[in-house]
Every structure is written in structure tokens, then in C-alpha cells.
Tab-separated table of C-alpha atoms (C1' of nucleotides) in Angstrom:
chain	number	residue	atom	x	y	z
A	1	MET	CA	91.470	102.888	93.233
A	2	ILE	CA	89.895	101.886	96.596
A	3	ILE	CA	91.355	99.604	99.274
A	4	ARG	CA	89.274	98.065	102.036
A	5	SER	CA	91.030	96.579	105.077
A	6	ASP	CA	90.570	96.374	108.863
A	7	ASN	CA	94.256	97.213	109.182
A	8	ILE	CA	95.187	100.307	107.369
A	9	ASN	CA	95.333	103.851	108.710
A	10	LEU	CA	97.098	106.658	106.786
A	11	LYS	CA	97.589	108.864	109.888
A	12	GLN	CA	99.179	105.965	111.776
A	13	ILE	CA	101.433	104.920	108.895
A	14	ALA	CA	102.471	108.509	108.212
A	15	GLU	CA	103.316	109.056	111.917
A	16	SER	CA	105.027	105.791	112.598
A	17	GLY	CA	108.479	107.105	111.670
A	18	GLN	CA	109.278	104.470	109.117
A	19	CYS	CA	108.885	106.696	106.013
A	20	PHE	CA	109.617	110.378	105.741
A	21	ARG	CA	107.876	111.472	102.516
A	22	MET	CA	104.252	110.943	103.492
A	23	ASN	CA	102.697	114.124	104.480
A	24	GLU	CA	99.239	115.349	105.788
A	25	LEU	CA	97.555	117.745	103.270
A	26	GLU	CA	94.377	118.056	105.257
A	27	ARG	CA	92.467	115.845	107.674
A	28	ASN	CA	92.416	112.200	106.328
A	29	LYS	CA	94.300	113.184	103.180
A	30	TYR	CA	97.924	112.529	102.478
A	31	SER	CA	100.504	112.887	99.790
A	32	LEU	CA	103.233	110.228	99.331
A	33	THR	CA	106.255	110.389	97.241
A	34	ALA	CA	107.909	107.061	96.297
A	35	PHE	CA	109.155	105.098	93.314
A	36	ASP	CA	109.488	108.366	91.308
A	37	ARG	CA	105.717	109.005	91.854
A	38	TYR	CA	103.488	111.250	93.780
A	39	ILE	CA	100.202	109.996	94.968
A	40	ILE	CA	97.336	111.377	96.893
A	41	LEU	CA	95.623	109.130	99.514
A	42	THR	CA	92.420	109.729	101.356
A	43	GLN	CA	90.679	107.888	104.131
A	44	PRO	CA	86.985	108.441	104.422
A	45	ASP	CA	86.565	105.913	107.182
A	46	ASP	CA	88.551	103.472	109.243
A	47	TYR	CA	88.323	100.688	106.672
A	48	THR	CA	88.668	102.560	103.402
A	49	VAL	CA	91.495	104.185	101.579
A	50	GLU	CA	91.382	105.745	98.223
A	51	LEU	CA	94.425	106.192	95.996
A	52	ASP	CA	94.355	108.506	92.982
A	53	CYS	CA	95.783	106.001	90.541
A	54	THR	CA	94.715	103.381	88.071
A	55	GLU	CA	94.258	99.773	88.922
A	56	GLU	CA	97.273	98.932	86.805
A	57	GLU	CA	99.518	101.298	88.764
A	58	PHE	CA	98.007	100.121	92.036
A	59	ASN	CA	98.805	96.471	91.244
A	60	LYS	CA	102.357	97.336	89.934
A	61	ILE	CA	103.426	99.557	92.782
A	62	TRP	CA	101.197	100.307	95.736
A	63	ARG	CA	99.711	96.819	96.550
A	64	SER	CA	103.276	95.856	97.358
A	65	TYR	CA	104.289	99.129	98.818
A	66	PHE	CA	101.618	99.002	101.497
A	67	ASP	CA	102.197	95.180	101.970
A	68	LEU	CA	98.524	94.630	101.261
A	69	ASP	CA	98.868	90.814	100.861
A	70	TYR	CA	100.036	90.377	104.403
A	71	ASP	CA	97.564	89.590	107.228
A	72	TYR	CA	98.285	92.067	109.970
A	73	LYS	CA	95.179	91.056	111.777
A	74	ARG	CA	96.732	87.711	112.452
A	75	ILE	CA	99.722	89.297	114.296
A	76	ILE	CA	97.391	91.673	116.278
A	77	ASP	CA	95.148	88.844	117.346
A	78	ARG	CA	98.230	86.932	118.520
A	79	MET	CA	99.277	89.846	120.613
A	80	LEU	CA	95.895	90.420	121.905
A	81	SER	CA	95.576	86.785	123.007
A	82	GLY	CA	98.887	86.920	124.938
A	83	SER	CA	99.487	88.142	128.514
A	84	ASP	CA	101.737	91.112	127.781
A	85	THR	CA	99.473	94.219	128.650
A	86	PHE	CA	101.786	96.751	127.071
A	87	LEU	CA	101.835	94.782	123.736
A	88	LYS	CA	98.090	94.364	123.769
A	89	ASN	CA	97.518	98.033	124.208
A	90	ALA	CA	100.208	98.811	121.558
A	91	ALA	CA	98.777	96.447	118.959
A	92	GLU	CA	95.221	97.750	119.579
A	93	PHE	CA	96.319	101.353	119.426
A	94	GLY	CA	98.398	100.941	116.206
A	95	ARG	CA	96.306	98.345	114.415
A	96	GLY	CA	96.284	100.514	111.159
A	97	ILE	CA	100.128	100.475	110.884
A	98	ARG	CA	101.663	98.382	108.095
A	99	ILE	CA	105.378	97.873	107.321
A	100	LEU	CA	105.875	99.634	103.990
A	101	ARG	CA	108.168	98.139	101.355
A	102	GLN	CA	110.338	101.084	100.544
A	103	GLU	CA	113.048	101.344	97.994
A	104	PRO	CA	116.188	99.910	99.600
A	105	PHE	CA	118.409	102.864	98.540
A	106	GLU	CA	116.013	105.407	99.860
A	107	ALA	CA	115.731	103.499	103.149
A	108	LEU	CA	119.558	103.327	103.427
A	109	ILE	CA	120.142	107.064	102.815
A	110	SER	CA	117.109	108.182	104.848
A	111	PHE	CA	118.053	106.187	107.929
A	112	ILE	CA	121.637	107.206	107.782
A	113	ILE	CA	120.411	110.718	107.911
A	114	SER	CA	117.961	109.912	110.749
A	115	GLN	CA	120.557	109.277	113.364
A	116	ASN	CA	120.358	111.639	116.352
A	117	LYS	CA	117.648	113.706	114.755
A	118	ASN	CA	113.890	114.043	115.426
A	119	ILE	CA	111.444	113.135	112.725
A	120	PRO	CA	110.632	116.653	111.475
A	121	ALA	CA	114.210	117.356	111.110
A	122	ILE	CA	114.799	114.157	109.197
A	123	LYS	CA	111.997	114.990	106.819
A	124	ALA	CA	113.351	118.493	106.145
A	125	CYS	CA	116.843	117.025	105.365
A	126	ILE	CA	115.578	114.508	103.090
A	127	GLU	CA	113.304	117.028	101.099
A	128	ARG	CA	116.304	119.247	100.646
A	129	LEU	CA	118.300	116.223	99.378
A	130	CYS	CA	115.464	115.397	96.937
A	131	GLU	CA	115.075	118.996	95.644
A	132	HIS	CA	118.861	119.156	95.122
A	133	TYR	CA	119.647	115.734	93.648
A	134	GLY	CA	116.321	114.314	92.763
A	135	ASN	CA	114.317	114.917	89.474
A	136	ARG	CA	111.799	117.653	89.306
A	137	MET	CA	108.456	116.282	88.347
A	138	VAL	CA	104.845	117.643	87.967
A	139	HIS	CA	101.917	115.717	89.341
A	140	LYS	CA	99.451	115.530	86.386
A	141	SER	CA	96.107	115.964	88.154
A	142	THR	CA	97.005	118.606	90.688
A	143	GLY	CA	100.010	120.408	89.067
A	144	THR	CA	102.040	119.850	92.230
A	145	ILE	CA	105.706	120.023	91.823
A	146	TYR	CA	107.603	117.287	93.569
A	147	TYR	CA	111.112	115.753	93.457
A	148	THR	CA	112.084	112.063	93.183
A	149	PHE	CA	114.471	110.533	95.560
A	150	PRO	CA	118.024	110.873	94.221
A	151	LYS	CA	119.527	107.916	92.334
A	152	PRO	CA	122.719	106.402	93.690
A	153	GLY	CA	124.909	107.472	90.823
A	154	VAL	CA	123.819	111.131	91.150
A	155	LEU	CA	124.403	111.246	94.867
A	156	ALA	CA	127.705	109.465	94.517
A	157	GLU	CA	128.762	112.340	92.339
A	158	ALA	CA	127.805	115.107	94.717
A	159	GLU	CA	130.342	117.791	95.516
A	160	LYS	CA	131.258	117.680	99.142
A	161	GLU	CA	130.736	121.426	99.623
A	162	GLU	CA	127.364	121.300	97.883
A	163	LEU	CA	126.288	118.496	100.071
A	164	LYS	CA	127.321	120.441	103.136
A	165	GLY	CA	124.872	123.090	102.151
A	166	LEU	CA	122.053	120.761	102.824
A	167	LYS	CA	122.827	120.795	106.569
A	168	LEU	CA	123.078	117.120	107.108
A	169	GLY	CA	125.762	117.751	109.604
A	170	TYR	CA	128.376	115.086	110.224
A	171	ARG	CA	126.245	112.604	108.348
A	172	ASP	CA	127.118	114.020	104.977
A	173	GLU	CA	130.212	111.909	104.739
A	174	TYR	CA	128.171	108.786	105.664
A	175	VAL	CA	125.673	109.590	102.933
A	176	LEU	CA	128.315	110.098	100.336
A	177	ARG	CA	130.136	106.983	101.044
A	178	ALA	CA	127.064	104.836	101.103
A	179	ALA	CA	125.835	106.389	97.854
A	180	ARG	CA	129.243	105.517	96.273
A	181	ALA	CA	129.217	101.967	97.521
A	182	VAL	CA	125.830	101.422	95.852
A	183	ALA	CA	126.709	103.275	92.738
A	184	ASP	CA	130.042	101.434	92.116
A	185	GLY	CA	128.482	97.959	92.897
A	186	THR	CA	130.351	97.350	96.158
A	187	LEU	CA	127.058	97.215	97.967
A	188	LYS	CA	124.407	95.200	96.120
A	189	LEU	CA	121.196	96.080	97.937
A	190	ASP	CA	118.984	93.953	95.714
A	191	GLU	CA	120.854	90.853	96.637
A	192	LEU	CA	120.415	91.750	100.396
A	193	ALA	CA	116.686	91.352	99.971
A	194	GLY	CA	117.270	87.729	99.128
A	195	CYS	CA	119.724	87.133	101.958
A	196	THR	CA	118.728	86.476	105.445
A	197	HIS	CA	118.102	89.459	107.883
A	198	GLN	CA	121.315	88.706	109.781
A	199	GLU	CA	123.370	88.544	106.630
A	200	ALA	CA	121.882	91.815	105.443
A	201	VAL	CA	122.672	93.527	108.761
A	202	ASN	CA	126.219	92.225	108.728
A	203	THR	CA	126.816	93.562	105.256
A	204	LEU	CA	125.197	96.938	105.833
A	205	LYS	CA	127.210	97.410	109.088
A	206	LYS	CA	130.462	97.462	107.025
A	207	LEU	CA	129.470	100.910	105.671
A	208	TYR	CA	131.066	103.819	107.555
A	209	GLY	CA	128.251	105.404	109.654
A	210	VAL	CA	125.860	102.503	109.565
A	211	GLY	CA	125.537	100.791	113.056
A	212	ASP	CA	123.163	98.250	114.402
A	213	LYS	CA	120.109	100.425	114.523
A	214	VAL	CA	120.350	101.961	111.103
A	215	ALA	CA	121.236	98.458	109.625
A	216	ASN	CA	118.113	97.093	111.254
A	217	CYS	CA	115.919	99.905	109.876
A	218	VAL	CA	117.217	99.323	106.330
A	219	SER	CA	116.696	95.537	106.683
A	220	LEU	CA	113.106	96.077	107.931
A	221	TYR	CA	111.895	99.004	105.819
A	222	GLY	CA	114.052	98.624	102.701
A	223	LEU	CA	114.571	94.871	102.455
A	224	HIS	CA	111.335	93.867	104.236
A	225	HIS	CA	113.058	91.435	106.617
A	226	ILE	CA	110.251	91.714	109.160
A	227	GLU	CA	112.237	89.841	111.807
A	228	ALA	CA	114.498	92.925	112.111
A	229	PHE	CA	114.186	94.635	115.471
A	230	PRO	CA	115.657	98.229	115.391
A	231	VAL	CA	116.288	99.670	118.865
A	232	ASP	CA	116.232	103.417	118.962
A	233	ILE	CA	115.768	105.918	121.748
A	234	TRP	CA	112.037	105.121	122.002
A	235	ILE	CA	112.333	101.479	121.976
A	236	LYS	CA	115.065	101.781	124.592
A	237	LYS	CA	112.583	103.762	126.761
A	238	VAL	CA	110.081	100.991	126.393
A	239	ILE	CA	112.538	98.263	127.280
A	240	ASP	CA	113.837	100.246	130.312
A	241	GLU	CA	110.460	101.530	131.597
A	242	ILE	CA	108.098	98.760	130.758
A	243	TYR	CA	110.367	95.676	130.724
A	244	ASN	CA	112.936	96.601	133.286
A	245	GLY	CA	115.714	96.542	130.832
A	246	ALA	CA	115.228	93.255	129.049
A	247	PHE	CA	112.664	92.677	126.502
A	248	ASN	CA	112.589	89.134	125.063
A	249	TYR	CA	111.309	89.320	121.559
A	250	SER	CA	112.012	85.578	120.773
A	251	LEU	CA	108.213	84.964	121.116
A	252	TYR	CA	107.656	87.111	118.186
A	253	GLU	CA	110.872	86.318	116.361
A	254	GLU	CA	109.716	85.990	112.715
A	255	TYR	CA	107.759	89.236	112.786
A	256	ALA	CA	109.596	91.149	115.588
A	257	GLY	CA	109.732	94.213	113.318
A	258	ILE	CA	106.090	94.523	113.232
A	259	VAL	CA	105.729	94.165	116.947
A	260	GLN	CA	108.547	96.763	117.306
A	261	GLN	CA	106.527	99.177	115.180
A	262	TYR	CA	103.527	99.061	117.365
A	263	MET	CA	105.717	99.537	120.406
A	264	PHE	CA	107.495	102.472	118.844
A	265	TYR	CA	104.294	104.144	117.725
A	266	TYR	CA	102.406	103.618	120.992
A	267	LYS	CA	105.145	104.886	123.242
A	268	ARG	CA	105.980	107.878	121.075
A	269	VAL	CA	102.399	109.057	120.816
A	270	GLN	CA	101.765	108.561	124.490
A	271	ASP	CA	105.027	110.489	125.484
A	272	LEU	CA	104.355	113.313	123.094
A	273	LYS	CA	100.838	113.690	124.275
A	274	LYS	CA	102.014	113.734	127.840
A	275	ALA	CA	104.582	116.462	126.955
A	276	ASP	CA	101.886	118.487	125.268
A	277	ILE	CA	99.562	118.740	128.410
B	1	DG	C1'	120.035	129.084	126.117
B	2	DC	C1'	118.587	124.500	127.391
B	3	DC	C1'	117.581	119.527	126.309
B	4	DC	C1'	116.546	116.201	123.090
B	5	DA	C1'	116.299	113.478	118.700
B	6	DG	C1'	114.261	106.378	114.899
B	7	DG	C1'	123.096	106.974	116.492
B	8	DG	C1'	127.820	105.809	115.248
B	9	DC	C1'	132.908	106.488	115.708
B	10	DT	C1'	136.871	106.733	118.468
B	11	DA	C1'	139.669	106.516	122.412
B	12	DT	C1'	140.182	104.508	126.737
B	13	DC	C1'	139.560	101.169	130.135
C	1	DG	C1'	133.381	94.196	125.712
C	2	DA	C1'	131.877	98.064	127.679
C	3	DT	C1'	131.502	103.017	128.390
C	4	DA	C1'	132.396	108.344	127.735
C	5	DG	C1'	132.899	111.968	124.835
C	6	DC	C1'	132.266	113.892	120.569
C	7	DC	C1'	129.974	114.717	116.262
C	8	DA	C1'	126.251	119.000	113.341
C	9	DT	C1'	121.814	120.593	113.309
C	10	DG	C1'	117.109	121.964	114.301
C	11	DG	C1'	112.616	121.033	117.055
C	12	DG	C1'	110.313	122.014	121.292
DNA sequence: GCCCAGGGCTATC
DNA sequence: GATAGCCATGGG
């Protein structure tokens, strides 16, 4: 299956810190585990992405997952026509990023784990969690072994001591309680997708270990409320260093999450590059 | 060994 | 309501 778009870049998506199970296999070739599936993606040029799946699977899963029916160019053009130089640069730099529509439960657990960790460490924790509590699968065409993301019921039944072995640190209690809330029906994630962003955040924040930032990430990446605006260390740096402590995103209110993603990616790549030199 | 990482909870003011 | 210290772990 082949996608053509001006605004899709696997490397940028994989490195944008929104998903943790998309990995580079070789240059311009990535694997992705989501929705109990494992898929291989290649990008021969800036405008083309190939998925190793049927058209049926593509239409059922991946068209939505990659948010392909949304016009990102419209957002970028709007930023490019504005007067904010940082946002212009950020949008131009990250124009292949898309906001993935991840499974709500995976987003919830992943971003609970993410707190106070860097991205490689988050990915390692999540892989351990999947190997331990997910289902072992075999990718048919390559024979690759992979593990699905754990189901709420399985994670809810996890033994505390066993979970501790996965080295989630103090977050293991947060993970356990969140999984139980979903498994026993206290937290209905599917309903939150139909609520407003603000209602979703308010509900999510009732969970022990879920604060404003994690709730916004779940709302954005798991429920696709694109008006969410998660503020982490990197976004804080942007606000402090570029906007003198106050960024007014009301201009971009209904798609603030997309703007935030360009800001995050641009700032992080710039700073990491600087640190590397 | 140091500082930092897609933070949140708790105590204290 | 704001802020400081603490939390557990691994990457750089």
C-alpha cells in the first residue's frame, strides 16, 4: 500500500516523542507496533510512504492512525503566513509530522511512564511492559517476534512485585491504579473521546499520578483532541527562551496540539544537535 | 559521579 | 495558589 502526501515523514513522526513503539530498522525504514499489529514502513522519497499491508488493512487501521484525512498543509501555511518567526521555522522544519491516533489505553499508560524520563528510557520501559504483559506474536512476512501492548484487564491483575521488576520506578503504582480504573469501568476512555478536551483532562487528572501534562498528552495522542497543549520540559524551555515566559496559543486554539508538536520537535532536535557538537 | 529527562505528590508557606 | 523537596531509574 502506497501513501502520497506533502506532509508525512517517518523519521520526524518517529522522533517527535508522541509514540514510543516506532523504531528505525535502517535508513528510511521503520517498524511500528500498534493495534496488536506490527507493520513495516518505508519512505523512498519526501512524498511517498509504503506500508506492507493490504488496502483493506490500510483503510481499516492505518489511514486513521496516521490521520491521513486531515490537511496539515493548511495548518503549516497558516503558521508560515503569520509573523511569529519561531513558529514559521518550526512548522517548516517539522512539516512531515502528523498527530497519530493512538489507542487511548496505550497512550494513558505510556505517558504515565514517560514522566521524568527521557525518550529512550521510556521506550525501554514500555517494551519490557509489553514483553511481560502483552501477547507474543509473529510477523508473518519477516518472522519477527513482537509483543502487543497489554490489555487493561491483564495489567490490572499484575503482581506488584513482578511489576517492580520492570523498573518503572515510582510510576509502577500509577500504572497499576490506572489499569485497574480502566479494567473495572471506573474510567471509560472511549467516552472521553466524545467529550470535550477540557472534560477529558479533568476526568483523567482524577487518576493518581496523572497531572496536567500527562492528561494533555493522553487527550492529544490518545483521544485526538487536537486543541490539547501539553507543556513538558522542552515546551517550557521554548516558552521561557523564545517567548519570555508567556506563550499565547489562543491564536491557534482549535489545533494548539499540532502547533505544540512542531515546537517540541524543532526545539528538541536543535538542542540535541547543539549538545552533540 | 554528575546532571537531566515529554512530572506529580505532598508538605509548607 | 505557589513553591521546594522528594520520588526511581537510566541516558548522556
